[in-house]
PDB file of C-alpha atoms and ligand atoms in Angstrom:
ATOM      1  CA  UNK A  11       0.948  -9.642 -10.614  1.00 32.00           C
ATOM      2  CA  UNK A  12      -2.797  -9.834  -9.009  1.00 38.00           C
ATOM      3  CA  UNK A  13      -4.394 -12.763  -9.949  1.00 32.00           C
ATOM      4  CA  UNK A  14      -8.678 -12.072  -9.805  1.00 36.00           C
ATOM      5  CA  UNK A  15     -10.226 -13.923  -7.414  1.00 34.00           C
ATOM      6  CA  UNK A  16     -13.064 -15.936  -9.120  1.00 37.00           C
ATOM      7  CA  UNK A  17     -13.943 -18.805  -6.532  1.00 40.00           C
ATOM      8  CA  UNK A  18     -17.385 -18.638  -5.001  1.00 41.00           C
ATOM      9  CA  UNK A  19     -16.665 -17.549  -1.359  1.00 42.00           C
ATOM     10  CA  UNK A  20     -19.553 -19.244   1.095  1.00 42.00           C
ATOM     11  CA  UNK A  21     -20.793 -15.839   3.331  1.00 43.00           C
ATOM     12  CA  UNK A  22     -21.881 -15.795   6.915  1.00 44.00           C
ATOM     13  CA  UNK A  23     -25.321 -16.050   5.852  1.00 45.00           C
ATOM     14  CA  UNK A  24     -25.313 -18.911   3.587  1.00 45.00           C
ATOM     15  CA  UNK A  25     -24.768 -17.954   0.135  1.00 46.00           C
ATOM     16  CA  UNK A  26     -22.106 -18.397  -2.147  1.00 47.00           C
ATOM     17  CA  UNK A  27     -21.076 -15.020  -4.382  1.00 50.00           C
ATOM     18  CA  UNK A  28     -18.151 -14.571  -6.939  1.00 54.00           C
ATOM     19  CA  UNK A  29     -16.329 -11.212  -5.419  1.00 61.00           C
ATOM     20  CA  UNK A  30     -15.648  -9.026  -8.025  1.00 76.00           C
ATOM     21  CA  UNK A  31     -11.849  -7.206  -8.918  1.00 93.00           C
ATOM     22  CA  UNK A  32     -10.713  -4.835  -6.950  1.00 97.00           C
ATOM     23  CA  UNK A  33     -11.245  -1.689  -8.687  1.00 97.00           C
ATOM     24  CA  UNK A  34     -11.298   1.479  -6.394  1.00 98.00           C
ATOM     25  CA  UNK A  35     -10.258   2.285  -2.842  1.00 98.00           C
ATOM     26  CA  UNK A  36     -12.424   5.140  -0.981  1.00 98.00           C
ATOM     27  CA  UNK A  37     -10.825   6.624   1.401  1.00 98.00           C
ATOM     28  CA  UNK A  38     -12.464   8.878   4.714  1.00 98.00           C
ATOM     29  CA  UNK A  39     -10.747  11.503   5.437  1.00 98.00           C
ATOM     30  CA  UNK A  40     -11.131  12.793   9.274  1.00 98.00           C
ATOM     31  CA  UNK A  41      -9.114  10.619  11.313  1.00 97.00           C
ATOM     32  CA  UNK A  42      -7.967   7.951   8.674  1.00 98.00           C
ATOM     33  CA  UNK A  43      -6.035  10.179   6.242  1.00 98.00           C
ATOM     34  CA  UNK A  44      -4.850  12.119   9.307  1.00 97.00           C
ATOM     35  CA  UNK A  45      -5.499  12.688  13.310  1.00 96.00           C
ATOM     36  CA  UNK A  46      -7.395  16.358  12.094  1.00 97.00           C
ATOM     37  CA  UNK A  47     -10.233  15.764  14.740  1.00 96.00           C
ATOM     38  CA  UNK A  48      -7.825  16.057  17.485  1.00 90.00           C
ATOM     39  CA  UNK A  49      -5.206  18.186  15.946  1.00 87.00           C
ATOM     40  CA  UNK A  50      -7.657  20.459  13.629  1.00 97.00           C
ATOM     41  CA  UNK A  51     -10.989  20.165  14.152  1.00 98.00           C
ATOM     42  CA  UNK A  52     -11.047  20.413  17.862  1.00 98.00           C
ATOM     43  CA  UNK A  53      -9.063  23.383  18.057  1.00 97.00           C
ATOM     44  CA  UNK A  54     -10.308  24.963  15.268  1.00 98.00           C
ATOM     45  CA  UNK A  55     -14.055  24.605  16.773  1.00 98.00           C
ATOM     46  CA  UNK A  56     -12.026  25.973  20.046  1.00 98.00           C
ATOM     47  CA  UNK A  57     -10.560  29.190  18.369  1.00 98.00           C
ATOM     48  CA  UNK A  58     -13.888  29.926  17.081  1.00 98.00           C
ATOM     49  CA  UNK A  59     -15.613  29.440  19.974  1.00 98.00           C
ATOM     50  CA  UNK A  60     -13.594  31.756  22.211  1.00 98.00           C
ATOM     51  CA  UNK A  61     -13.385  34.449  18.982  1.00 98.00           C
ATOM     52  CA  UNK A  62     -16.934  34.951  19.154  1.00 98.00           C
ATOM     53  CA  UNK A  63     -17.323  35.077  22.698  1.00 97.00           C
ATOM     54  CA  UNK A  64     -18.611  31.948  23.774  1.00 97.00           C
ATOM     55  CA  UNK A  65     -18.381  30.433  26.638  1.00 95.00           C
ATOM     56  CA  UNK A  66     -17.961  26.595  24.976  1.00 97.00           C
ATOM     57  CA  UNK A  67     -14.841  24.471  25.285  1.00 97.00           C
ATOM     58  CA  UNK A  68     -14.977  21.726  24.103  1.00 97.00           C
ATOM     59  CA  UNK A  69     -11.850  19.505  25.667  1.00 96.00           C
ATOM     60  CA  UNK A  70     -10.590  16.084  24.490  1.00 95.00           C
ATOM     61  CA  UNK A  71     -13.120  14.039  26.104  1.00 95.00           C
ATOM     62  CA  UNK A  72     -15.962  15.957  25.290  1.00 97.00           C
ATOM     63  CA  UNK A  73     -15.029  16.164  21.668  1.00 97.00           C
ATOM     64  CA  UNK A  74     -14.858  12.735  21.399  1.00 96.00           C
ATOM     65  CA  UNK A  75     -18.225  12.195  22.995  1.00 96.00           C
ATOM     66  CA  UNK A  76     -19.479  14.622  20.570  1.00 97.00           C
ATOM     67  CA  UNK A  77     -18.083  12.674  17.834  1.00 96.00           C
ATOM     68  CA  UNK A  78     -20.990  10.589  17.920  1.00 95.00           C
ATOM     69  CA  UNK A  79     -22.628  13.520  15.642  1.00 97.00           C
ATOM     70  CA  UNK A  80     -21.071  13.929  12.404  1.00 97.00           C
ATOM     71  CA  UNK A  81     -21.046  16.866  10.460  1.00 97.00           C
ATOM     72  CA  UNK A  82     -19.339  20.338  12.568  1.00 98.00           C
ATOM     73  CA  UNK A  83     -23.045  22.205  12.233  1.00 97.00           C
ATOM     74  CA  UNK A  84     -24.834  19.682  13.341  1.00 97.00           C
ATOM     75  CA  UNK A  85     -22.163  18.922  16.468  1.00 98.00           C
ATOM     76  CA  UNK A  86     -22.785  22.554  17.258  1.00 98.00           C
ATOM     77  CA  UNK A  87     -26.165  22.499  16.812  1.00 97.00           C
ATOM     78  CA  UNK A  88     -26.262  19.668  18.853  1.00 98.00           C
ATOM     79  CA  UNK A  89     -23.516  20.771  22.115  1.00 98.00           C
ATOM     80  CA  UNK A  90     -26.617  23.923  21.884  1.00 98.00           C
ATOM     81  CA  UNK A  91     -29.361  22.407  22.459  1.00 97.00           C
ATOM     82  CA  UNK A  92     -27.985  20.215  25.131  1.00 96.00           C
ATOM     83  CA  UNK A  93     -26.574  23.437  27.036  1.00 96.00           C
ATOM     84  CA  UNK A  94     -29.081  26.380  25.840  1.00 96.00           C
ATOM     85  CA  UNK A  95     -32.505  24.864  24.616  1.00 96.00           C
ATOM     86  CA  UNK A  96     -34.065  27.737  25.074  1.00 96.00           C
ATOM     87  CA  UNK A  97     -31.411  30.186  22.714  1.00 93.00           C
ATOM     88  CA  UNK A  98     -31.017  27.101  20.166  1.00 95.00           C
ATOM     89  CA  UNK A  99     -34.708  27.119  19.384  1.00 95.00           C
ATOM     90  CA  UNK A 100     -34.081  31.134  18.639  1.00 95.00           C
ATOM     91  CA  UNK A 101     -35.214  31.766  14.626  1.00 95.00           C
ATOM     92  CA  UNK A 102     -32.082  33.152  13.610  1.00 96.00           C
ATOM     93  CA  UNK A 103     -29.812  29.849  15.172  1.00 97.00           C
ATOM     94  CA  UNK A 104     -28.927  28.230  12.003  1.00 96.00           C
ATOM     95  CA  UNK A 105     -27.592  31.669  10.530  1.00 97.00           C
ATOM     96  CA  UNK A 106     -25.730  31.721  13.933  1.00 97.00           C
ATOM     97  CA  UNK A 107     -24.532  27.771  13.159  1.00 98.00           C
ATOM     98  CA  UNK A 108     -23.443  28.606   9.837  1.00 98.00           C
ATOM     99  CA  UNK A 109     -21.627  31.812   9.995  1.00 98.00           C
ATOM    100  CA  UNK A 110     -19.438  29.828  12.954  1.00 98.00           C
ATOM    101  CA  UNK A 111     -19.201  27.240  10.763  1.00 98.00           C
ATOM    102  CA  UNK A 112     -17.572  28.864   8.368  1.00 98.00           C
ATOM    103  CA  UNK A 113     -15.334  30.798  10.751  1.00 98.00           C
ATOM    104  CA  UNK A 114     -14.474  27.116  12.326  1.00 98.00           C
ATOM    105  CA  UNK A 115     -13.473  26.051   8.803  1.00 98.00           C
ATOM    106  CA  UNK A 116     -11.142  28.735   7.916  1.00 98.00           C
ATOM    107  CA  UNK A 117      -9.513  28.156  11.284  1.00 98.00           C
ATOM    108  CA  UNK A 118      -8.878  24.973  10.314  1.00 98.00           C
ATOM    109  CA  UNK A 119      -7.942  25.741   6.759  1.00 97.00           C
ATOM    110  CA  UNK A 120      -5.215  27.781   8.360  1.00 97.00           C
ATOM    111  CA  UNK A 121      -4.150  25.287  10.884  1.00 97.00           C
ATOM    112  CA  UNK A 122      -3.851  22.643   8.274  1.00 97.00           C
ATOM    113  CA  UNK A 123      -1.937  25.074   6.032  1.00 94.00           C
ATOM    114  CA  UNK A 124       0.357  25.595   9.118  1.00 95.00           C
ATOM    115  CA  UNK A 125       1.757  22.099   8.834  1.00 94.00           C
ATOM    116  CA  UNK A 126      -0.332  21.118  12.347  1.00 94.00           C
ATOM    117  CA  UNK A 127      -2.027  17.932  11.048  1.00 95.00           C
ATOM    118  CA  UNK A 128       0.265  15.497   9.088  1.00 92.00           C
ATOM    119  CA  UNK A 129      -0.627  11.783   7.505  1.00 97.00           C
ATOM    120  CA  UNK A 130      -1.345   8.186   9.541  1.00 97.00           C
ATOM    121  CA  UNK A 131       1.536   5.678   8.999  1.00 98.00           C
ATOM    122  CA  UNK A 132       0.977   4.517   5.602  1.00 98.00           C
ATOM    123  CA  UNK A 133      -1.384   6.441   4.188  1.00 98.00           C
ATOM    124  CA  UNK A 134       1.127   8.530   1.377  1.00 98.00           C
ATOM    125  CA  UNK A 135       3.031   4.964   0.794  1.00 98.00           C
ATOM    126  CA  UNK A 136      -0.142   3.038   0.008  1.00 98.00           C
ATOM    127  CA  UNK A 137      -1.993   5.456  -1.944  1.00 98.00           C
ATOM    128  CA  UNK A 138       1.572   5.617  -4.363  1.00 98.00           C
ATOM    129  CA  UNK A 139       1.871   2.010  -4.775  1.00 98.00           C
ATOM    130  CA  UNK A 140      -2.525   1.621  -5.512  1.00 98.00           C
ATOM    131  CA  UNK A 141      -1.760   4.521  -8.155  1.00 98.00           C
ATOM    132  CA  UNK A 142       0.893   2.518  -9.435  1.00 98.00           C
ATOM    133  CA  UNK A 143      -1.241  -0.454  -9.251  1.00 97.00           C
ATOM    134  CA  UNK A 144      -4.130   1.204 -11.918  1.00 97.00           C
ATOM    135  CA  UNK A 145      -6.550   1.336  -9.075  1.00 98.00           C
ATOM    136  CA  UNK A 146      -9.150   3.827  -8.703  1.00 98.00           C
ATOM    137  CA  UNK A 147      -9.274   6.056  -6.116  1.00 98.00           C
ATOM    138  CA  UNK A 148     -12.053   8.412  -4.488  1.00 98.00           C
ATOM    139  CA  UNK A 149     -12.817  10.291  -1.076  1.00 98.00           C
ATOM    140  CA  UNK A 150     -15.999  10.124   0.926  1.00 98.00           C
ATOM    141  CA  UNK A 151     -16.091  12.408   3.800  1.00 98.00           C
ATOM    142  CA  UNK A 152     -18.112  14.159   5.551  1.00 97.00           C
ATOM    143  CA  UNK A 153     -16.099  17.141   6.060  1.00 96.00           C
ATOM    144  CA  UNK A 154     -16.313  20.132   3.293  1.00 96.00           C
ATOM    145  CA  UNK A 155     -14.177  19.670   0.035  1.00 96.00           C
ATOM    146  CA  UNK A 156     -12.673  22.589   0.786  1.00 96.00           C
ATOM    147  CA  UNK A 157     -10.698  20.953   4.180  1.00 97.00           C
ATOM    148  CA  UNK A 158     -10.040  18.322   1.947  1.00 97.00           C
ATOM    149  CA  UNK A 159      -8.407  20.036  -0.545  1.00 97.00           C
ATOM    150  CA  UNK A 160      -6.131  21.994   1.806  1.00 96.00           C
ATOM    151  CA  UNK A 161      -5.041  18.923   3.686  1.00 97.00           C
ATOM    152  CA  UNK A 162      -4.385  16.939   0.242  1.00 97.00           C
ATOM    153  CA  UNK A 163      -2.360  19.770  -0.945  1.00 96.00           C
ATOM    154  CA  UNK A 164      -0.457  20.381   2.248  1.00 96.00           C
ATOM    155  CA  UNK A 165       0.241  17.050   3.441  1.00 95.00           C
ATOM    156  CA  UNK A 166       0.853  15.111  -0.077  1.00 95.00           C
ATOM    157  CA  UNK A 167       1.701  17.941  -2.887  1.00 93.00           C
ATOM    158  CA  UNK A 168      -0.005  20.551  -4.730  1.00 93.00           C
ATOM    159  CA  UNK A 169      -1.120  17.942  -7.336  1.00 95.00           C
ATOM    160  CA  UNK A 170      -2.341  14.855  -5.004  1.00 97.00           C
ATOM    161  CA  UNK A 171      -5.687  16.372  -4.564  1.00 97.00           C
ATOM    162  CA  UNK A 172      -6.151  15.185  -8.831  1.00 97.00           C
ATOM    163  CA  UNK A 173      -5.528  11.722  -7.906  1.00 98.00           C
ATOM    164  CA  UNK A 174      -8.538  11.579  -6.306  1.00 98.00           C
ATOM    165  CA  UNK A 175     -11.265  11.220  -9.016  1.00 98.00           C
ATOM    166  CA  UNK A 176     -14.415  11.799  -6.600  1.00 98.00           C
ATOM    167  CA  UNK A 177     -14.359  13.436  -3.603  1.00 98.00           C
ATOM    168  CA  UNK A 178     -18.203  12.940  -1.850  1.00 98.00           C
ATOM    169  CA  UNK A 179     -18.604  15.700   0.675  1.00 97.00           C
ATOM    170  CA  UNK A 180     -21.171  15.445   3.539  1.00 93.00           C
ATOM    171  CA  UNK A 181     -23.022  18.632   2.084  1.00 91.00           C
ATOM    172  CA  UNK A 182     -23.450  16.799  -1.313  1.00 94.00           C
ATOM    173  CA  UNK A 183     -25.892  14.669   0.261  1.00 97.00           C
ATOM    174  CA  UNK A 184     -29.025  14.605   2.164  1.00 97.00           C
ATOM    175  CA  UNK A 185     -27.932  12.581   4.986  1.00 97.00           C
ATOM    176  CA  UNK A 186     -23.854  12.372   6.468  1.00 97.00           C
ATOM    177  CA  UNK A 187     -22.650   9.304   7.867  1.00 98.00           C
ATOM    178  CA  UNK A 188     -23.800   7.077   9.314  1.00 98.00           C
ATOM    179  CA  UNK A 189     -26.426   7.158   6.467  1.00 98.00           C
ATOM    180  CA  UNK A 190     -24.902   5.530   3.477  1.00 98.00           C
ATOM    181  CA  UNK A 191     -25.652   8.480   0.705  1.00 98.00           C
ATOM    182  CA  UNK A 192     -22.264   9.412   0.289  1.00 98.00           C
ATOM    183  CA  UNK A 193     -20.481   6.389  -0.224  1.00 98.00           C
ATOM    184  CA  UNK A 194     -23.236   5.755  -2.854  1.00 98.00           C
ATOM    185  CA  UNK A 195     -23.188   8.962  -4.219  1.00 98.00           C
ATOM    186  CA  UNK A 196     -19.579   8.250  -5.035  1.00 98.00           C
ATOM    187  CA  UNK A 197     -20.222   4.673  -6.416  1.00 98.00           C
ATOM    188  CA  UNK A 198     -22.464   6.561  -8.595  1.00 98.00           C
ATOM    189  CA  UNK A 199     -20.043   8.944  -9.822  1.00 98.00           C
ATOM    190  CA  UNK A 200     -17.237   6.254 -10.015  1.00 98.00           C
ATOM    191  CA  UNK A 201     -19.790   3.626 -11.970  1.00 98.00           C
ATOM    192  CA  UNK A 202     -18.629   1.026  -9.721  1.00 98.00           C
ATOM    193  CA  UNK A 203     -20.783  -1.127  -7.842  1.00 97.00           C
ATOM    194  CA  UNK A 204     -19.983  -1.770  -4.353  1.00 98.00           C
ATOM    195  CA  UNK A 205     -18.337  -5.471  -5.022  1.00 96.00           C
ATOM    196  CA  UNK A 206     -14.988  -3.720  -6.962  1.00 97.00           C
ATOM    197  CA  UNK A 207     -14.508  -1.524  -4.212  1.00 98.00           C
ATOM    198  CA  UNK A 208     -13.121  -1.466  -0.577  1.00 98.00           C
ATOM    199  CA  UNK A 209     -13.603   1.642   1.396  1.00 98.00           C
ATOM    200  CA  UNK A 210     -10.683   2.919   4.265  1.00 98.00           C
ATOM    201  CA  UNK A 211     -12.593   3.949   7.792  1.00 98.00           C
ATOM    202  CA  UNK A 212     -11.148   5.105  11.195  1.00 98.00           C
ATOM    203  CA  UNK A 213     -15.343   5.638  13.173  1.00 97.00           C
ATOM    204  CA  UNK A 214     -18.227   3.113  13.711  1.00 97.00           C
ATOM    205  CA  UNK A 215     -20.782   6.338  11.920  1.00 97.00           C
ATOM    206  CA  UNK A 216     -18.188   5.447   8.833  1.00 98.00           C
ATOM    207  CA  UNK A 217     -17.984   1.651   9.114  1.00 98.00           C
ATOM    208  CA  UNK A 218     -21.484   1.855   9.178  1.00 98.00           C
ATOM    209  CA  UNK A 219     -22.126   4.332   6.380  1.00 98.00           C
ATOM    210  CA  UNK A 220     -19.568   2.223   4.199  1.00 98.00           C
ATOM    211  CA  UNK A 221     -21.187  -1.103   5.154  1.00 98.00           C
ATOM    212  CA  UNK A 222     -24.769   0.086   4.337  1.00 98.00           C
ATOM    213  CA  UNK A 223     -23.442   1.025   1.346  1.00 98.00           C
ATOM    214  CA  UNK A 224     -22.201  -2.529   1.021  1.00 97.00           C
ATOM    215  CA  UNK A 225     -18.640  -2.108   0.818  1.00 98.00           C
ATOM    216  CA  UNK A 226     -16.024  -3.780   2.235  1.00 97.00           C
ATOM    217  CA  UNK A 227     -13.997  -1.932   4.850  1.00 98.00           C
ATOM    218  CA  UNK A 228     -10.607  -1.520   6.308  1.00 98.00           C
ATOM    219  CA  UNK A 229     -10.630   0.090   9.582  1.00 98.00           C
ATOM    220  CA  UNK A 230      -7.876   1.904  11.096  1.00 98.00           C
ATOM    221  CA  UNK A 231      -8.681   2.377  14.396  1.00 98.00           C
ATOM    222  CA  UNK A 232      -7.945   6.142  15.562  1.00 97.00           C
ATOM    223  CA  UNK A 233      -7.011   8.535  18.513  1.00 95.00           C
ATOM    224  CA  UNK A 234     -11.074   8.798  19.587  1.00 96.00           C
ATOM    225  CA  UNK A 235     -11.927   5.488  18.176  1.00 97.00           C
ATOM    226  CA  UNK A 236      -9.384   3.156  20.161  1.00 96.00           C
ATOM    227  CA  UNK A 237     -11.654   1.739  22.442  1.00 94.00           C
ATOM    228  CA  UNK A 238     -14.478   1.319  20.189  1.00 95.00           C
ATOM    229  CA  UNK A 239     -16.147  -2.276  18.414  1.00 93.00           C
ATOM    230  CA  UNK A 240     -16.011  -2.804  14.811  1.00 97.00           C
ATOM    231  CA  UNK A 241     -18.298  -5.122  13.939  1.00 96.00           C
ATOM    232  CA  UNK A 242     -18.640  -5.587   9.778  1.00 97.00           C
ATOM    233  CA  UNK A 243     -15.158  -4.635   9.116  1.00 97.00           C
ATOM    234  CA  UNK A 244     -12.948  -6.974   7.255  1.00 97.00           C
ATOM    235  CA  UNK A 245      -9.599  -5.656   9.083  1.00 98.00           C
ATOM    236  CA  UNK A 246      -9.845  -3.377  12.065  1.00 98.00           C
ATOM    237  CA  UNK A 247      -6.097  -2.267  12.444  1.00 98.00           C
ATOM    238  CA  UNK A 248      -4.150   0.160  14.813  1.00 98.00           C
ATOM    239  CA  UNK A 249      -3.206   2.029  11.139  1.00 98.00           C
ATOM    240  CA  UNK A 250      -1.635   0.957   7.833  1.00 98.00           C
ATOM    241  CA  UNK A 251       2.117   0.245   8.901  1.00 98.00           C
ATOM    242  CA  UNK A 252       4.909   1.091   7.573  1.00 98.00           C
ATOM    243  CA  UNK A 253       7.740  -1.872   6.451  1.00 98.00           C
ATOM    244  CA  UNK A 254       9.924  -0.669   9.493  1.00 98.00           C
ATOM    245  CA  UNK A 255       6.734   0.346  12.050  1.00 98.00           C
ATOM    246  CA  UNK A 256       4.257  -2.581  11.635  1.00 98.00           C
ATOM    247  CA  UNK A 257       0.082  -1.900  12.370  1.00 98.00           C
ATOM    248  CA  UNK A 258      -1.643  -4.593  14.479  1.00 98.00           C
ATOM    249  CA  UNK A 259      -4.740  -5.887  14.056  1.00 97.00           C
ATOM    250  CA  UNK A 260      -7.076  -8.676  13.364  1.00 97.00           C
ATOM    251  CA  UNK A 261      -7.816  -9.208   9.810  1.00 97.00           C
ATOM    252  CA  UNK A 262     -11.123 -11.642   9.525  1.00 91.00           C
ATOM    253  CA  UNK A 263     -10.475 -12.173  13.358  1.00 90.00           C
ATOM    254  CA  UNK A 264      -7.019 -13.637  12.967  1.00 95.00           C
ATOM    255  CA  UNK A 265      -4.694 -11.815  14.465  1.00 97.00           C
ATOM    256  CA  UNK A 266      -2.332  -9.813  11.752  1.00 98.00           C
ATOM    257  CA  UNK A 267       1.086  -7.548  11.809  1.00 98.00           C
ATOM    258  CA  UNK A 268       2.796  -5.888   8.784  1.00 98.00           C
ATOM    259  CA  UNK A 269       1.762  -2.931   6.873  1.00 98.00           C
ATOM    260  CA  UNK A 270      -1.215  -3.068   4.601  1.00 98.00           C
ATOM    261  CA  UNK A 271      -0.076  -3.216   0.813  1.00 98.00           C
ATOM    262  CA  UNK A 272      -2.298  -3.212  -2.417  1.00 98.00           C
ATOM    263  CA  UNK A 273      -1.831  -7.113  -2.398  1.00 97.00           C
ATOM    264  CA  UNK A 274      -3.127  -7.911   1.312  1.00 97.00           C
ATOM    265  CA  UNK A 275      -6.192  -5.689  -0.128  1.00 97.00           C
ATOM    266  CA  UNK A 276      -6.821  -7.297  -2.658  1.00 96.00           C
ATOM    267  CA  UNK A 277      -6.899 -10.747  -0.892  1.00 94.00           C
ATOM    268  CA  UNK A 278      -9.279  -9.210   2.136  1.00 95.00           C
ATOM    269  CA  UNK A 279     -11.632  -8.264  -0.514  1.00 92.00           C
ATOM    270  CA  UNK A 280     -14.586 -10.117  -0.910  1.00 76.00           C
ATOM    271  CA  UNK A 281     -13.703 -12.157   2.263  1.00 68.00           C
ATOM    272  CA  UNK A 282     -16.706 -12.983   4.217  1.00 58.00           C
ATOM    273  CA  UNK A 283     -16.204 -10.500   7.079  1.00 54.00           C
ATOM    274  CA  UNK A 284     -16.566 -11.108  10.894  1.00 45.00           C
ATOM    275  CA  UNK A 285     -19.391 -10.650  12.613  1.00 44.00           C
ATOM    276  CA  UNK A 286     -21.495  -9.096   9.726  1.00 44.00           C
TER     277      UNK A 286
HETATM  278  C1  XBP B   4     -15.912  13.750  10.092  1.00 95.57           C
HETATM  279  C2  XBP B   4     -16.895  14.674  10.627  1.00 95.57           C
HETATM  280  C3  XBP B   4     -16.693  16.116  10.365  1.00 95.57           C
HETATM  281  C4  XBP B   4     -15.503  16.727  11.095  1.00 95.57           C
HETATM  282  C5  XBP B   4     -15.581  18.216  11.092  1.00 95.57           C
HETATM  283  O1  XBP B   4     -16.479  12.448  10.023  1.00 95.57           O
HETATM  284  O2  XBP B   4     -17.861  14.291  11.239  1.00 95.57           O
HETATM  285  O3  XBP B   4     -17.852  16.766  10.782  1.00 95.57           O
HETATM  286  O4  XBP B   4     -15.507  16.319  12.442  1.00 95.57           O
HETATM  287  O5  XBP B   4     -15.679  18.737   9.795  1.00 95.57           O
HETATM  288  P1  XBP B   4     -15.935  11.363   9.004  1.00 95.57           P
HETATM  289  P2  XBP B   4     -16.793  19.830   9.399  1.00 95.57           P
HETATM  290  O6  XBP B   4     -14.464  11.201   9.248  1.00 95.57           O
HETATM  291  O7  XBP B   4     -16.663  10.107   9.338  1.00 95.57           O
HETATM  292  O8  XBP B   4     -16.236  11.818   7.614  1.00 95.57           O
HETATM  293  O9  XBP B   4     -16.810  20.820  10.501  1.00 95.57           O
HETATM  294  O10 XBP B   4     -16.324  20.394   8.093  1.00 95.57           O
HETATM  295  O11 XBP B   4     -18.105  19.083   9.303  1.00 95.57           O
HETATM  296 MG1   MG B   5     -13.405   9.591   9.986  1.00 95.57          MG
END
């Protein structure tokens, strides 16, 4: 049975607060629900790419330089106007942008539907047993609901994608991670404040846009985010775990091994978190 926790905790600043109840996890969905960046994303960008002609290519390590700008328009936009200034600043680019964009999603639609991305380690097992729990749950991505929904559907069941009870799309928003708008936006729609909830993050853009939010944050550290700092976060972890395929981590600095249930979450929360 979870106990609240009602003690003052001192934070790194000085002050005392009461953390509230857990209430609601948010999870991200590009590269924390599954590898899609490498295994969707990219190659879906890819097939479009050479479709229409182009000469991009965008190989592992450039992708994950590029993953520095979220959102797959702007990315493009972006890659453009580094290689072709002068054809970027052409009147009729975004129509270009978009009309790609939407051929890059149904690629990835497809490849998703094809079975080619599948879940991190303890993603399906926790999101059962925080169900099961009575807590809340909600997506903030900033990928298109429509990606969502196909990879909820393919890689969980038809029905998962109603557990969810917001999902907060980049385009619902003016600005995508790292900007905190959509992790408000769905504290808005949820009625939560920030305190009952702790949000599930594999990028420092998502970290951040969770964090400016002011929500605690679980990290799981993924395939173009290995090498990278996390700052903020209360756990930064290699993934959930599994009972018989433990994560690794550092939870509040300490060092930590197991796999990440509803009750280690609910004791991170409202931690005072390292380096914040
Ligand atoms: C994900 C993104 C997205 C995907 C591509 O970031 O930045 O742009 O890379 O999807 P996060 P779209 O995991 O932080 O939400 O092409 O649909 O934008
Ligand atoms: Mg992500």
């Amino acid at each position: 049975m979870h106990v609240p926790v009602t003690a003052p905790v001192r934070t790194l600043t000085g002050e005392s607060r009461v953390p509230a109840d857990l209430r609601a996890l948010i999870f991200d969905v590009d590269g924390t629900l599954a590898e899609t960046e490498r295994d969707g994303h990219r190659v879906a960008f890819n097939r479009t790419f050479e479709e229409a002609g182009l000469d991009w290519h965008w190989d592992d390590e450039t992708y994950g330089r590029l993953l520095a700008v979220t959102g797959g328009k702007e990315r493009m936009f972006h890659y453009w106007r580094h290689t072709d200034p002068v054809g970027a600043d052409h009147p009729d680019a975004s129509n270009r942008i978009a009309e790609l964009h939407r051929r890059k999603s149904e690629h990835y639609e497809a490849l998703v539907r094809e079975g080619t991305v599948t879940l991190r380690p303890g993603i399906r097992r926790l999101l059962l047993e925080a169900r099961a729990s009575g807590l809340r749950l909600a997506i903030a991505t900033t990928t298109s609901p429509r990606n969502v929904t196909a990879l909820i559907e393919h890689s969980i069941h038809k029905e998962a994608i109603g557990w969810f009870e917001v999902i907060g799309a980049g385009d619902d928003v003016p600005q995508k991670k790292p900007a905190p708008d959509v992790y408000l936006h769905v504290l808005r729609e949820l009625a939560l404040h920030a305190d009952a909830c702790l949000a599930v993050e594999d990028s420092p853009p998502g970290l951040q846009s969770a964090l400016r939010a002011g929500i605690d944050t679980v990290v799981t550290r993924s395939t173009y985010t290995r090498s990278e700092g996390f700052a903020g976060a209360i756990a930064t972890l290699d993934d959930l775990g599994e009972p018989d395929a433990p994560a690794f981590g550092l939870v509040h600095r300490a060092p930590w091994r197991g796999h990440v249930t509803v009750a280690n979450l609910r004791n991170w929360h409202g931690t005072p978190a390292a380096g914040r």
